[in-house]
Short mmCIF file of C-alpha atoms in Angstrom, two decimals:
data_model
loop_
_atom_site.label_atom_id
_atom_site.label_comp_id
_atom_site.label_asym_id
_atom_site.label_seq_id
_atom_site.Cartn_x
_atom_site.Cartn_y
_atom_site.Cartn_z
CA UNK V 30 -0.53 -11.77 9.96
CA UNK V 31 -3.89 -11.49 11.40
CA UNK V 32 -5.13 -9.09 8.90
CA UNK V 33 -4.42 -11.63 6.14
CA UNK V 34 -5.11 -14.90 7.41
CA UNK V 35 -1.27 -15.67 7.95
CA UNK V 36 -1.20 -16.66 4.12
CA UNK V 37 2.07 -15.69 2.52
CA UNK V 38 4.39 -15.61 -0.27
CA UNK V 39 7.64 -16.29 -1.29
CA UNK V 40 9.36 -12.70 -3.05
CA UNK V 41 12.50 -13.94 -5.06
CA UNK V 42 15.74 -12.46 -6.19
CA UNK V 43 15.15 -13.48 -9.99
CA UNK V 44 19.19 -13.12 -9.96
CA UNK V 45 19.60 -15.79 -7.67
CA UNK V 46 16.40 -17.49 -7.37
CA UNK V 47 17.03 -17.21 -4.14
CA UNK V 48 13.89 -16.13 -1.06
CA UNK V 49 14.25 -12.41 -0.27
CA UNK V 50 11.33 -12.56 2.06
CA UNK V 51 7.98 -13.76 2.76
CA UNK V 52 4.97 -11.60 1.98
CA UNK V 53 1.22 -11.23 3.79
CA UNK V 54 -0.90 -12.56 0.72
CA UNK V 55 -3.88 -11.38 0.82
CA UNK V 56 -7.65 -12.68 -0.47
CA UNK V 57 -10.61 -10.62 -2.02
CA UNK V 58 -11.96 -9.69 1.48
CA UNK V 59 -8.86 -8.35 1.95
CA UNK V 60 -8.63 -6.30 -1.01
CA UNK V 61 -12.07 -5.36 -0.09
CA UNK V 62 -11.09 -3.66 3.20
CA UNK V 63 -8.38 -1.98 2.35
CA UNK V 64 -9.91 -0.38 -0.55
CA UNK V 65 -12.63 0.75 1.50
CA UNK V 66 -10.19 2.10 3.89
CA UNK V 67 -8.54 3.72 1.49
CA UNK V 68 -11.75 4.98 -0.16
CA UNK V 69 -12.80 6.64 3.42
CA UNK V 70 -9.38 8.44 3.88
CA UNK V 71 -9.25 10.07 0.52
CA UNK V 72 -13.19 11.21 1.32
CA UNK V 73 -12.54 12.70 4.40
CA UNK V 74 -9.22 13.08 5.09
CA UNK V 75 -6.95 15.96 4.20
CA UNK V 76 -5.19 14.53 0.82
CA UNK V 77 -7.75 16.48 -1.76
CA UNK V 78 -7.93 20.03 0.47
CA UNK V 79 -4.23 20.16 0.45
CA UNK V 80 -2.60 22.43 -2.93
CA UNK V 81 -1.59 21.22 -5.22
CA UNK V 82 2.03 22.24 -4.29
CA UNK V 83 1.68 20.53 -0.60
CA UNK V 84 0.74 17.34 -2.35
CA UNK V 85 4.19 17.80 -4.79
CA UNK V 86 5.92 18.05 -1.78
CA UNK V 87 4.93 15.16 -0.14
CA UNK V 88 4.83 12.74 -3.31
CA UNK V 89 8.32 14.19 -3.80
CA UNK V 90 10.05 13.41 -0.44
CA UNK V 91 8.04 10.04 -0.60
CA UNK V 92 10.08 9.63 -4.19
CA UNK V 93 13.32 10.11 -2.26
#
């Protein structure tokens, strides 16, 4: 993955031990980024203008 400097990891099944996938692992520049990403979309995107009951509904259908 470009955005992580194709570094990954191994996820296991600790069942099996055996490789479900490989994961983008990413470093503290990384982190960085996306928190400031994430930091700029709560700021000034629609998430904390929405009611209360708007946001229920969307955490809910994300729970399903």
């Amino acid at each position: 993955s470009i955005l992580f400097g194709g570094k990954t990891f191994e996820t296991i099944d600790p069942r099996t031990g055996d490789v479900i996938t490989r994961v983008a692992e990413g470093d503290k520049e990384d982190v960085d980024l996306a928190v400031k990403a994430a930091r700029a979309a709560y700021d000034h995107g629609p998430w904390p203008r929405l009611p209360g009951a708007e946001r229920e509904r969307i955490m809910m259908k994300f729970a399903d």
